mmCIF file of C-alpha atoms in Angstrom:
data_model
loop_
_atom_site.group_PDB
_atom_site.id
_atom_site.type_symbol
_atom_site.label_atom_id
_atom_site.label_comp_id
_atom_site.label_asym_id
_atom_site.label_seq_id
_atom_site.Cartn_x
_atom_site.Cartn_y
_atom_site.Cartn_z
ATOM 1 C CA MET A 1 4.176 -25.532 92.648
ATOM 2 C CA THR A 2 7.509 -25.677 93.933
ATOM 3 C CA GLY A 3 9.341 -28.927 95.022
ATOM 4 C CA ASN A 4 9.285 -31.822 93.037
ATOM 5 C CA TRP A 5 7.216 -33.792 95.871
ATOM 6 C CA LYS A 6 4.412 -31.654 96.512
ATOM 7 C CA SER A 7 2.322 -32.178 93.018
ATOM 8 C CA PRO A 8 2.968 -35.938 93.808
ATOM 9 C CA ALA A 9 1.499 -36.287 96.816
ATOM 10 C CA LEU A 10 -0.959 -34.201 95.636
ATOM 11 C CA TYR A 11 -2.041 -35.455 93.346
ATOM 12 C CA ALA A 12 -1.612 -38.758 95.440
ATOM 13 C CA ALA A 13 -3.662 -37.608 98.258
ATOM 14 C CA ILE A 14 -6.586 -36.329 95.712
ATOM 15 C CA LEU A 15 -6.257 -39.776 94.379
ATOM 16 C CA ALA A 16 -6.831 -42.335 97.598
ATOM 17 C CA PHE A 17 -9.376 -39.271 98.763
ATOM 18 C CA GLY A 18 -11.723 -40.204 95.845
ATOM 19 C CA VAL A 19 -10.936 -44.069 95.666
ATOM 20 C CA ALA A 20 -11.463 -43.660 99.738
ATOM 21 C CA ALA A 21 -14.816 -42.021 99.555
ATOM 22 C CA PRO A 22 -17.342 -43.981 98.696
ATOM 23 C CA PHE A 23 -16.293 -46.935 102.147
ATOM 24 C CA LEU A 24 -15.595 -43.763 104.487
ATOM 25 C CA PHE A 25 -19.022 -41.701 103.722
ATOM 26 C CA PRO A 26 -21.468 -44.249 102.405
ATOM 27 C CA GLY A 27 -23.982 -42.588 103.092
ATOM 28 C CA TYR A 28 -22.099 -39.306 100.558
ATOM 29 C CA THR A 29 -21.776 -41.355 98.165
ATOM 30 C CA THR A 30 -23.888 -39.721 94.920
ATOM 31 C CA GLN A 31 -22.498 -36.828 96.750
ATOM 32 C CA ILE A 32 -19.405 -36.672 95.816
ATOM 33 C CA ALA A 33 -20.240 -38.495 92.896
ATOM 34 C CA ILE A 34 -21.749 -35.163 92.027
ATOM 35 C CA LEU A 35 -18.213 -33.061 93.395
ATOM 36 C CA TRP A 36 -16.687 -35.392 90.749
ATOM 37 C CA MET A 37 -18.779 -33.968 87.334
ATOM 38 C CA MET A 38 -18.594 -30.467 89.591
ATOM 39 C CA ILE A 39 -15.013 -30.193 88.839
ATOM 40 C CA LEU A 40 -15.515 -31.470 85.438
ATOM 41 C CA PHE A 41 -17.884 -28.544 84.988
ATOM 42 C CA ALA A 42 -15.781 -26.123 85.698
ATOM 43 C CA LEU A 43 -12.092 -28.027 84.449
ATOM 44 C CA THR A 44 -14.395 -27.287 80.889
ATOM 45 C CA TRP A 45 -15.714 -24.110 81.326
ATOM 46 C CA ASP A 46 -12.588 -22.546 82.266
ATOM 47 C CA ILE A 47 -10.479 -24.115 78.724
ATOM 48 C CA ALA A 48 -12.832 -21.294 77.168
ATOM 49 C CA GLY A 49 -13.579 -19.603 79.748
ATOM 50 C CA GLY A 50 -10.132 -18.751 81.615
ATOM 51 C CA GLN A 51 -7.795 -19.929 79.092
ATOM 52 C CA MET A 52 -9.250 -18.558 75.788
ATOM 53 C CA GLY A 53 -11.853 -15.573 76.718
ATOM 54 C CA TYR A 54 -14.597 -17.229 75.333
ATOM 55 C CA ASN A 55 -17.120 -16.804 77.828
ATOM 56 C CA SER A 56 -19.849 -19.298 77.710
ATOM 57 C CA LEU A 57 -23.030 -19.510 79.364
ATOM 58 C CA GLY A 58 -24.079 -22.227 76.982
ATOM 59 C CA ASN A 59 -22.197 -25.256 76.885
ATOM 60 C CA ILE A 60 -24.641 -26.631 79.869
ATOM 61 C CA PHE A 61 -26.092 -27.326 75.917
ATOM 62 C CA PHE A 62 -23.759 -30.517 76.369
ATOM 63 C CA PHE A 63 -24.497 -32.431 78.840
ATOM 64 C CA GLY A 64 -28.509 -31.788 78.326
ATOM 65 C CA ALA A 65 -27.256 -32.888 74.725
ATOM 66 C CA GLY A 66 -24.814 -36.012 75.451
ATOM 67 C CA MET A 67 -27.611 -37.291 77.589
ATOM 68 C CA TYR A 68 -30.393 -37.711 75.147
ATOM 69 C CA LEU A 69 -27.738 -39.293 72.579
ATOM 70 C CA SER A 70 -26.998 -41.811 75.286
ATOM 71 C CA ALA A 71 -30.229 -42.201 76.363
ATOM 72 C CA VAL A 72 -31.587 -42.244 72.883
ATOM 73 C CA ILE A 73 -29.220 -45.175 71.807
ATOM 74 C CA GLN A 74 -29.246 -46.760 75.320
ATOM 75 C CA VAL A 75 -32.562 -47.752 74.143
ATOM 76 C CA GLY A 76 -32.940 -47.878 70.744
ATOM 77 C CA MET A 77 -30.655 -50.599 71.307
ATOM 78 C CA PHE A 78 -33.185 -53.256 72.747
ATOM 79 C CA THR A 79 -36.643 -51.511 71.405
ATOM 80 C CA ASP A 80 -38.561 -48.461 69.379
ATOM 81 C CA VAL A 81 -37.281 -44.979 70.817
ATOM 82 C CA GLY A 82 -40.922 -43.586 69.582
ATOM 83 C CA THR A 83 -42.929 -46.762 70.942
ATOM 84 C CA TYR A 84 -40.990 -46.370 74.628
ATOM 85 C CA THR A 85 -41.685 -43.112 74.441
ATOM 86 C CA SER A 86 -45.448 -42.628 73.632
ATOM 87 C CA ALA A 87 -48.337 -43.008 76.341
ATOM 88 C CA ARG A 88 -49.029 -46.684 74.592
ATOM 89 C CA GLY A 89 -45.223 -47.958 75.629
ATOM 90 C CA GLY A 90 -43.550 -45.555 78.384
ATOM 91 C CA GLU A 91 -42.529 -48.842 80.471
ATOM 92 C CA GLN A 92 -39.050 -48.810 81.993
ATOM 93 C CA LEU A 93 -36.825 -50.650 80.253
ATOM 94 C CA VAL A 94 -35.079 -53.612 82.538
ATOM 95 C CA LEU A 95 -31.803 -55.439 81.317
ATOM 96 C CA GLY A 96 -29.624 -57.573 82.291
ATOM 97 C CA TYR A 97 -25.967 -56.577 83.951
ATOM 98 C CA GLY A 98 -24.386 -57.187 80.951
ATOM 99 C CA ASP A 99 -26.708 -55.628 78.254
ATOM 100 C CA TYR A 100 -27.252 -53.221 80.404
ATOM 101 C CA PHE A 101 -23.540 -51.872 80.344
ATOM 102 C CA VAL A 102 -22.816 -52.494 77.025
ATOM 103 C CA SER A 103 -25.912 -49.681 77.265
ATOM 104 C CA VAL A 104 -23.909 -47.821 79.187
ATOM 105 C CA PHE A 105 -20.627 -47.397 77.351
ATOM 106 C CA ALA A 106 -22.444 -46.957 74.225
ATOM 107 C CA GLY A 107 -24.065 -43.825 75.441
ATOM 108 C CA MET A 108 -21.592 -42.238 76.108
ATOM 109 C CA ALA A 109 -19.313 -43.555 73.644
ATOM 110 C CA VAL A 110 -21.814 -41.810 71.249
ATOM 111 C CA ALA A 111 -22.760 -38.577 73.484
ATOM 112 C CA ALA A 112 -19.500 -37.829 73.307
ATOM 113 C CA VAL A 113 -18.627 -38.572 69.229
ATOM 114 C CA GLY A 114 -21.883 -36.355 68.819
ATOM 115 C CA CYS A 115 -21.329 -33.943 71.056
ATOM 116 C CA VAL A 116 -17.696 -33.305 69.635
ATOM 117 C CA LEU A 117 -19.611 -32.663 65.957
ATOM 118 C CA PHE A 118 -22.586 -30.622 67.744
ATOM 119 C CA ALA A 119 -19.158 -27.951 68.617
ATOM 120 C CA ILE A 120 -18.022 -28.506 65.440
ATOM 121 C CA VAL A 121 -21.301 -27.115 63.535
ATOM 122 C CA ILE A 122 -22.117 -25.081 65.945
ATOM 123 C CA GLY A 123 -18.566 -23.393 66.958
ATOM 124 C CA TRP A 124 -18.008 -22.133 62.978
ATOM 125 C CA VAL A 125 -22.008 -19.664 63.761
ATOM 126 C CA MET A 126 -21.003 -19.563 67.206
ATOM 127 C CA PHE A 127 -17.110 -17.867 67.211
ATOM 128 C CA GLY A 128 -18.055 -15.569 64.610
ATOM 129 C CA LEU A 129 -19.326 -13.259 67.928
ATOM 130 C CA ARG A 130 -17.304 -12.407 70.708
ATOM 131 C CA GLY A 131 -17.715 -10.618 74.814
ATOM 132 C CA PRO A 132 -21.924 -10.111 75.619
ATOM 133 C CA TYR A 133 -22.374 -11.506 71.643
ATOM 134 C CA PHE A 134 -20.824 -14.657 72.006
ATOM 135 C CA ALA A 135 -22.077 -15.416 75.721
ATOM 136 C CA ILE A 136 -25.662 -14.438 74.487
ATOM 137 C CA GLY A 137 -25.704 -16.629 71.156
ATOM 138 C CA THR A 138 -24.472 -19.111 73.593
ATOM 139 C CA LEU A 139 -27.328 -19.076 76.218
ATOM 140 C CA GLY A 140 -29.532 -19.127 73.075
ATOM 141 C CA ILE A 141 -28.406 -22.606 71.871
ATOM 142 C CA ALA A 142 -28.823 -24.042 75.189
ATOM 143 C CA LEU A 143 -32.735 -21.945 75.471
ATOM 144 C CA SER A 144 -33.261 -23.254 72.090
ATOM 145 C CA ALA A 145 -32.242 -27.131 72.692
ATOM 146 C CA ARG A 146 -34.339 -27.639 75.958
ATOM 147 C CA GLU A 147 -37.050 -25.869 74.000
ATOM 148 C CA LEU A 148 -36.840 -28.337 71.385
ATOM 149 C CA ALA A 149 -37.141 -31.525 73.324
ATOM 150 C CA SER A 150 -40.140 -30.230 75.405
ATOM 151 C CA THR A 151 -42.152 -30.506 72.068
ATOM 152 C CA TRP A 152 -39.641 -33.112 70.231
ATOM 153 C CA GLU A 153 -42.298 -35.953 70.947
ATOM 154 C CA TRP A 154 -40.504 -39.182 69.670
ATOM 155 C CA ILE A 155 -37.215 -38.289 72.650
ATOM 156 C CA GLY A 156 -40.763 -38.431 74.759
ATOM 157 C CA GLY A 157 -41.093 -34.286 75.246
ATOM 158 C CA GLY A 158 -41.946 -32.436 77.896
ATOM 159 C CA SER A 159 -42.856 -35.668 79.774
ATOM 160 C CA GLY A 160 -39.471 -36.906 79.046
ATOM 161 C CA ILE A 161 -37.862 -40.479 78.384
ATOM 162 C CA ALA A 162 -36.956 -43.564 81.095
ATOM 163 C CA MET A 163 -33.541 -44.575 81.388
ATOM 164 C CA PRO A 164 -32.886 -48.541 81.000
ATOM 165 C CA VAL A 165 -33.504 -50.005 85.292
ATOM 166 C CA TYR A 166 -30.105 -50.731 86.602
ATOM 167 C CA PRO A 167 -30.592 -54.316 87.018
ATOM 168 C CA GLY A 168 -28.438 -53.914 90.904
ATOM 169 C CA LEU A 169 -28.767 -52.486 94.058
ATOM 170 C CA PRO A 170 -29.372 -48.918 94.477
ATOM 171 C CA ASP A 171 -26.506 -48.105 96.375
ATOM 172 C CA GLU A 172 -24.771 -50.497 93.666
ATOM 173 C CA LYS A 173 -26.019 -48.115 91.606
ATOM 174 C CA SER A 174 -24.789 -44.996 93.450
ATOM 175 C CA GLN A 175 -21.282 -46.839 92.947
ATOM 176 C CA VAL A 176 -20.737 -47.517 89.576
ATOM 177 C CA SER A 177 -21.837 -44.360 88.945
ATOM 178 C CA TYR A 178 -18.778 -42.629 91.555
ATOM 179 C CA ILE A 179 -17.006 -44.904 89.853
ATOM 180 C CA ILE A 180 -17.163 -43.186 86.179
ATOM 181 C CA LEU A 181 -17.471 -39.628 87.436
ATOM 182 C CA PHE A 182 -14.593 -40.334 88.917
ATOM 183 C CA VAL A 183 -13.178 -41.802 86.508
ATOM 184 C CA LEU A 184 -14.377 -39.118 83.996
ATOM 185 C CA ALA A 185 -13.138 -35.775 86.385
ATOM 186 C CA ILE A 186 -9.435 -37.022 86.609
ATOM 187 C CA LEU A 187 -9.093 -37.761 82.663
ATOM 188 C CA THR A 188 -10.701 -33.980 82.523
ATOM 189 C CA PHE A 189 -7.968 -33.233 84.475
ATOM 190 C CA LEU A 190 -5.258 -35.080 82.888
ATOM 191 C CA SER A 191 -6.252 -34.477 79.956
ATOM 192 C CA VAL A 192 -6.139 -30.119 79.592
ATOM 193 C CA ARG A 193 -3.131 -30.217 82.193
ATOM 194 C CA TRP A 194 -1.808 -32.067 78.653
ATOM 195 C CA LEU A 195 -3.296 -29.908 76.341
ATOM 196 C CA TYR A 196 -1.930 -26.415 78.195
ATOM 197 C CA THR A 197 1.782 -27.624 78.068
ATOM 198 C CA THR A 198 1.511 -27.818 73.834
ATOM 199 C CA ARG A 199 1.441 -25.585 71.196
ATOM 200 C CA PHE A 200 -2.780 -25.433 71.551
ATOM 201 C CA GLY A 201 -2.405 -24.045 75.331
ATOM 202 C CA LEU A 202 0.019 -21.436 73.491
ATOM 203 C CA ALA A 203 -2.719 -20.518 71.038
ATOM 204 C CA ILE A 204 -5.721 -19.949 73.347
ATOM 205 C CA ASN A 205 -3.663 -17.729 74.907
ATOM 206 C CA ALA A 206 -2.457 -15.417 72.786
ATOM 207 C CA ILE A 207 -6.489 -15.758 71.722
ATOM 208 C CA ARG A 208 -7.189 -14.519 75.382
ATOM 209 C CA ASP A 209 -4.943 -11.156 75.603
ATOM 210 C CA ASP A 210 -5.290 -10.587 71.734
ATOM 211 C CA GLU A 211 -6.760 -12.393 68.979
ATOM 212 C CA GLU A 212 -5.829 -9.435 66.758
ATOM 213 C CA LYS A 213 -2.164 -9.644 67.064
ATOM 214 C CA ALA A 214 -2.357 -14.015 67.484
ATOM 215 C CA GLU A 215 -4.205 -13.533 64.314
ATOM 216 C CA ALA A 216 -1.144 -11.127 62.727
ATOM 217 C CA MET A 217 1.108 -13.522 63.835
ATOM 218 C CA GLY A 218 -0.632 -16.984 62.117
ATOM 219 C CA VAL A 219 -2.626 -18.814 64.752
ATOM 220 C CA HIS A 220 -5.744 -19.969 63.118
ATOM 221 C CA THR A 221 -7.913 -18.640 65.771
ATOM 222 C CA THR A 222 -10.654 -19.967 64.644
ATOM 223 C CA ARG A 223 -9.582 -23.723 64.103
ATOM 224 C CA TYR A 224 -7.943 -23.342 67.720
ATOM 225 C CA LYS A 225 -11.764 -22.167 69.460
ATOM 226 C CA ILE A 226 -13.583 -25.182 67.928
ATOM 227 C CA ILE A 227 -11.073 -27.325 68.882
ATOM 228 C CA ALA A 228 -11.447 -26.190 72.732
ATOM 229 C CA TRP A 229 -15.187 -26.016 72.373
ATOM 230 C CA SER A 230 -15.225 -29.552 71.589
ATOM 231 C CA VAL A 231 -12.553 -30.826 74.486
ATOM 232 C CA SER A 232 -15.185 -29.309 76.442
ATOM 233 C CA ALA A 233 -17.934 -30.918 74.733
ATOM 234 C CA PHE A 234 -16.697 -34.140 74.891
ATOM 235 C CA PHE A 235 -16.483 -34.325 79.036
ATOM 236 C CA LEU A 236 -19.350 -32.765 78.810
ATOM 237 C CA GLY A 237 -21.344 -35.189 76.736
ATOM 238 C CA MET A 238 -19.875 -37.870 78.421
ATOM 239 C CA SER A 239 -21.138 -36.673 82.222
ATOM 240 C CA GLY A 240 -24.262 -36.041 80.278
ATOM 241 C CA ALA A 241 -24.574 -39.538 79.767
ATOM 242 C CA VAL A 242 -23.635 -41.034 82.472
ATOM 243 C CA PHE A 243 -26.392 -38.548 84.110
ATOM 244 C CA GLY A 244 -29.098 -39.442 82.880
ATOM 245 C CA ASN A 245 -28.491 -43.088 84.682
ATOM 246 C CA MET A 246 -27.607 -41.546 87.416
ATOM 247 C CA THR A 247 -31.361 -39.887 87.694
ATOM 248 C CA GLY A 248 -32.930 -42.728 86.149
ATOM 249 C CA PHE A 249 -34.739 -40.657 83.543
ATOM 250 C CA VAL A 250 -34.019 -38.105 80.932
ATOM 251 C CA GLU A 251 -36.731 -34.511 81.043
ATOM 252 C CA PRO A 252 -35.537 -31.018 78.776
ATOM 253 C CA MET A 253 -36.338 -28.700 81.934
ATOM 254 C CA GLU A 254 -34.482 -29.089 85.332
ATOM 255 C CA VAL A 255 -32.474 -32.324 84.588
ATOM 256 C CA ALA A 256 -30.711 -32.549 80.397
ATOM 257 C CA PHE A 257 -30.909 -28.346 80.453
ATOM 258 C CA PRO A 258 -31.134 -26.877 84.182
ATOM 259 C CA THR A 259 -29.439 -22.956 82.307
ATOM 260 C CA VAL A 260 -29.933 -21.834 85.530
ATOM 261 C CA THR A 261 -28.253 -24.182 87.727
ATOM 262 C CA PHE A 262 -25.684 -25.977 86.386
ATOM 263 C CA GLY A 263 -25.694 -23.247 82.786
ATOM 264 C CA ILE A 264 -25.153 -20.873 85.949
ATOM 265 C CA PHE A 265 -22.256 -22.633 88.308
ATOM 266 C CA MET A 266 -19.892 -24.211 85.896
ATOM 267 C CA VAL A 267 -19.241 -20.117 85.317
ATOM 268 C CA VAL A 268 -19.595 -19.571 89.104
ATOM 269 C CA MET A 269 -16.766 -22.318 89.718
ATOM 270 C CA SER A 270 -14.276 -21.614 87.623
ATOM 271 C CA LEU A 271 -14.434 -17.802 88.578
ATOM 272 C CA LEU A 272 -14.018 -18.860 92.540
ATOM 273 C CA GLY A 273 -11.865 -21.436 92.184
ATOM 274 C CA GLY A 274 -9.377 -18.327 89.446
ATOM 275 C CA LYS A 275 -10.830 -18.772 86.260
ATOM 276 C CA GLY A 276 -7.753 -19.392 83.392
ATOM 277 C CA THR A 277 -5.393 -21.593 85.798
ATOM 278 C CA LEU A 278 -5.287 -25.296 86.390
ATOM 279 C CA TRP A 279 -6.070 -26.038 90.161
ATOM 280 C CA GLY A 280 -8.183 -23.147 90.491
ATOM 281 C CA PRO A 281 -11.543 -24.229 88.905
ATOM 282 C CA VAL A 282 -10.897 -27.160 90.881
ATOM 283 C CA ILE A 283 -10.162 -26.192 94.396
ATOM 284 C CA GLY A 284 -13.742 -23.648 93.203
ATOM 285 C CA ALA A 285 -15.990 -26.446 92.217
ATOM 286 C CA THR A 286 -14.620 -28.718 95.852
ATOM 287 C CA VAL A 287 -15.561 -24.659 98.421
ATOM 288 C CA PHE A 288 -18.421 -23.716 95.737
ATOM 289 C CA HIS A 289 -20.386 -28.086 96.084
ATOM 290 C CA ILE A 290 -19.277 -27.881 99.548
ATOM 291 C CA ILE A 291 -21.412 -24.795 100.228
ATOM 292 C CA LYS A 292 -24.579 -25.427 98.222
ATOM 293 C CA GLU A 293 -24.891 -29.366 100.245
ATOM 294 C CA VAL A 294 -25.189 -27.012 102.941
ATOM 295 C CA THR A 295 -27.269 -24.279 101.878
ATOM 296 C CA TRP A 296 -29.596 -27.054 100.165
ATOM 297 C CA THR A 297 -29.449 -29.080 102.877
ATOM 298 C CA TYR A 298 -29.910 -26.409 105.973
ATOM 299 C CA MET A 299 -30.508 -23.308 104.267
ATOM 300 C CA LEU A 300 -33.271 -24.841 102.127
ATOM 301 C CA GLY A 301 -35.342 -21.369 101.442
ATOM 302 C CA TRP A 302 -32.364 -19.083 101.465
ATOM 303 C CA GLN A 303 -30.413 -21.659 98.928
ATOM 304 C CA TRP A 304 -30.032 -19.227 96.155
ATOM 305 C CA VAL A 305 -29.605 -16.305 98.833
ATOM 306 C CA ALA A 306 -26.401 -17.486 99.932
ATOM 307 C CA LEU A 307 -25.805 -18.341 96.473
ATOM 308 C CA GLY A 308 -25.836 -14.516 95.615
ATOM 309 C CA VAL A 309 -23.905 -13.382 98.537
ATOM 310 C CA LEU A 310 -21.494 -15.763 97.438
ATOM 311 C CA ILE A 311 -20.900 -14.858 94.104
ATOM 312 C CA ILE A 312 -21.525 -11.658 94.764
ATOM 313 C CA VAL A 313 -18.086 -11.428 97.268
ATOM 314 C CA ASN A 314 -16.073 -13.322 95.147
ATOM 315 C CA VAL A 315 -17.010 -10.495 92.119
ATOM 316 C CA VAL A 316 -16.382 -7.651 94.524
ATOM 317 C CA PHE A 317 -13.339 -8.896 96.781
ATOM 318 C CA PHE A 318 -12.120 -11.515 95.078
ATOM 319 C CA GLN A 319 -11.998 -10.659 91.382
ATOM 320 C CA GLN A 320 -8.860 -12.964 90.354
ATOM 321 C CA GLY A 321 -10.342 -15.856 92.609
ATOM 322 C CA ILE A 322 -9.004 -18.356 95.295
ATOM 323 C CA MET A 323 -6.007 -19.572 93.450
ATOM 324 C CA GLY A 324 -4.875 -15.603 92.402
ATOM 325 C CA TRP A 325 -5.660 -14.716 95.733
ATOM 326 C CA ALA A 326 -3.310 -17.654 97.492
ATOM 327 C CA GLN A 327 -0.638 -16.738 94.664
ATOM 328 C CA ASP A 328 -0.662 -12.929 95.670
ATOM 329 C CA LYS A 329 -0.164 -13.713 99.045
ATOM 330 C CA TRP A 330 2.243 -16.476 99.258
ATOM 331 C CA PRO A 331 3.846 -16.472 95.042
ATOM 332 C CA GLU A 332 6.803 -18.476 96.674
ATOM 333 C CA PHE A 333 4.647 -21.506 97.673
ATOM 334 C CA PHE A 334 3.602 -21.650 93.899
ATOM 335 C CA GLY A 335 7.075 -20.196 92.597
ATOM 336 C CA ILE A 336 6.590 -17.007 91.443
ATOM 337 C CA GLU A 337 9.267 -15.025 91.756
ATOM 338 C CA VAL A 338 8.892 -11.546 93.035
ATOM 339 C CA GLU A 339 11.501 -8.986 93.282
ATOM 340 C CA GLU A 340 12.435 -6.763 96.378
ATOM 341 C CA ALA A 341 11.270 -3.113 95.952
ATOM 342 C CA SER A 342 13.679 -1.955 98.221
ATOM 343 C CA ALA A 343 16.319 -3.912 96.543
ATOM 344 C CA ALA A 344 15.861 -2.641 93.690
ATOM 345 C CA GLY A 345 15.506 1.040 95.146
ATOM 346 C CA ASP A 346 19.004 0.314 96.724
ATOM 347 C CA GLU A 347 20.293 -0.414 93.661
ATOM 348 C CA GLU A 348 18.779 2.006 91.211
ATOM 349 C CA ALA A 349 21.019 4.809 94.028
ATOM 350 C CA ALA A 350 24.315 2.839 93.767
#
């Protein structure tokens, strides 16, 4: 954006909204908390999908893996996990405030580190694939993880695992989850904003534009691809840990690895806002979440039709996304200089 005042003013407005939203709209605290998580989803998907040109359909794997890692840590700190998830010991774990928050932040830390390790190990294999093969391969990882979790009795199998009970009131729990997700979304945005200004940003853009030429110029493409995926995994793992505590129950199909919902939403939000841009995923996530909440509330039964129409309109009429369309229509607002065709023609004639 042009003008030094615009960015600080925009950041201040977003920060003010984030702080005031639970007080202004107390009945929608959970929905707005999910909005921050959606923004995190779109930003992390766009690191590889938009900035690097590697479209993944399996980023939801890190979300679910982080959720399960956190659940195991939080439960395992106070009781045996296998006994807790078995039919004999399936009672919920009730903790005090101190133990609860220590377990939550310990779970988030383990989820973040564990998902980075998963990204490194899996990335060495998956980044040998390109184009649609990479997309399908990552989707296979997510689906395989879901099936594995469904059959692993130690973590509850298809019956899932109950998270420790929040010691306070439900409204208080919603506010705590809101604060954590809001902070995570802000940290994700600031992190990717900084990364895109470094050599890392130049390297992943070079990979997107022409990977062979980037390799010929000495760019360690595999290293940068794994770093990009690891950054996504880091934040997705923590968001999964928080969401697991929000729901209070973790199961593989609909909560931990919801491939046909959250897994697809990540891609759609980035495309809607304009992939490969900083603000595009934020705008796309916001617009998509509002549409989703409205259709899921007032058009129940037709919500998937509405989602399909949105995707078709996006692909047919807004392939560059909202951000790309806005940059084409008002380039001067974004600091893009466009030479006048008539002026160029006059100079050539002279």
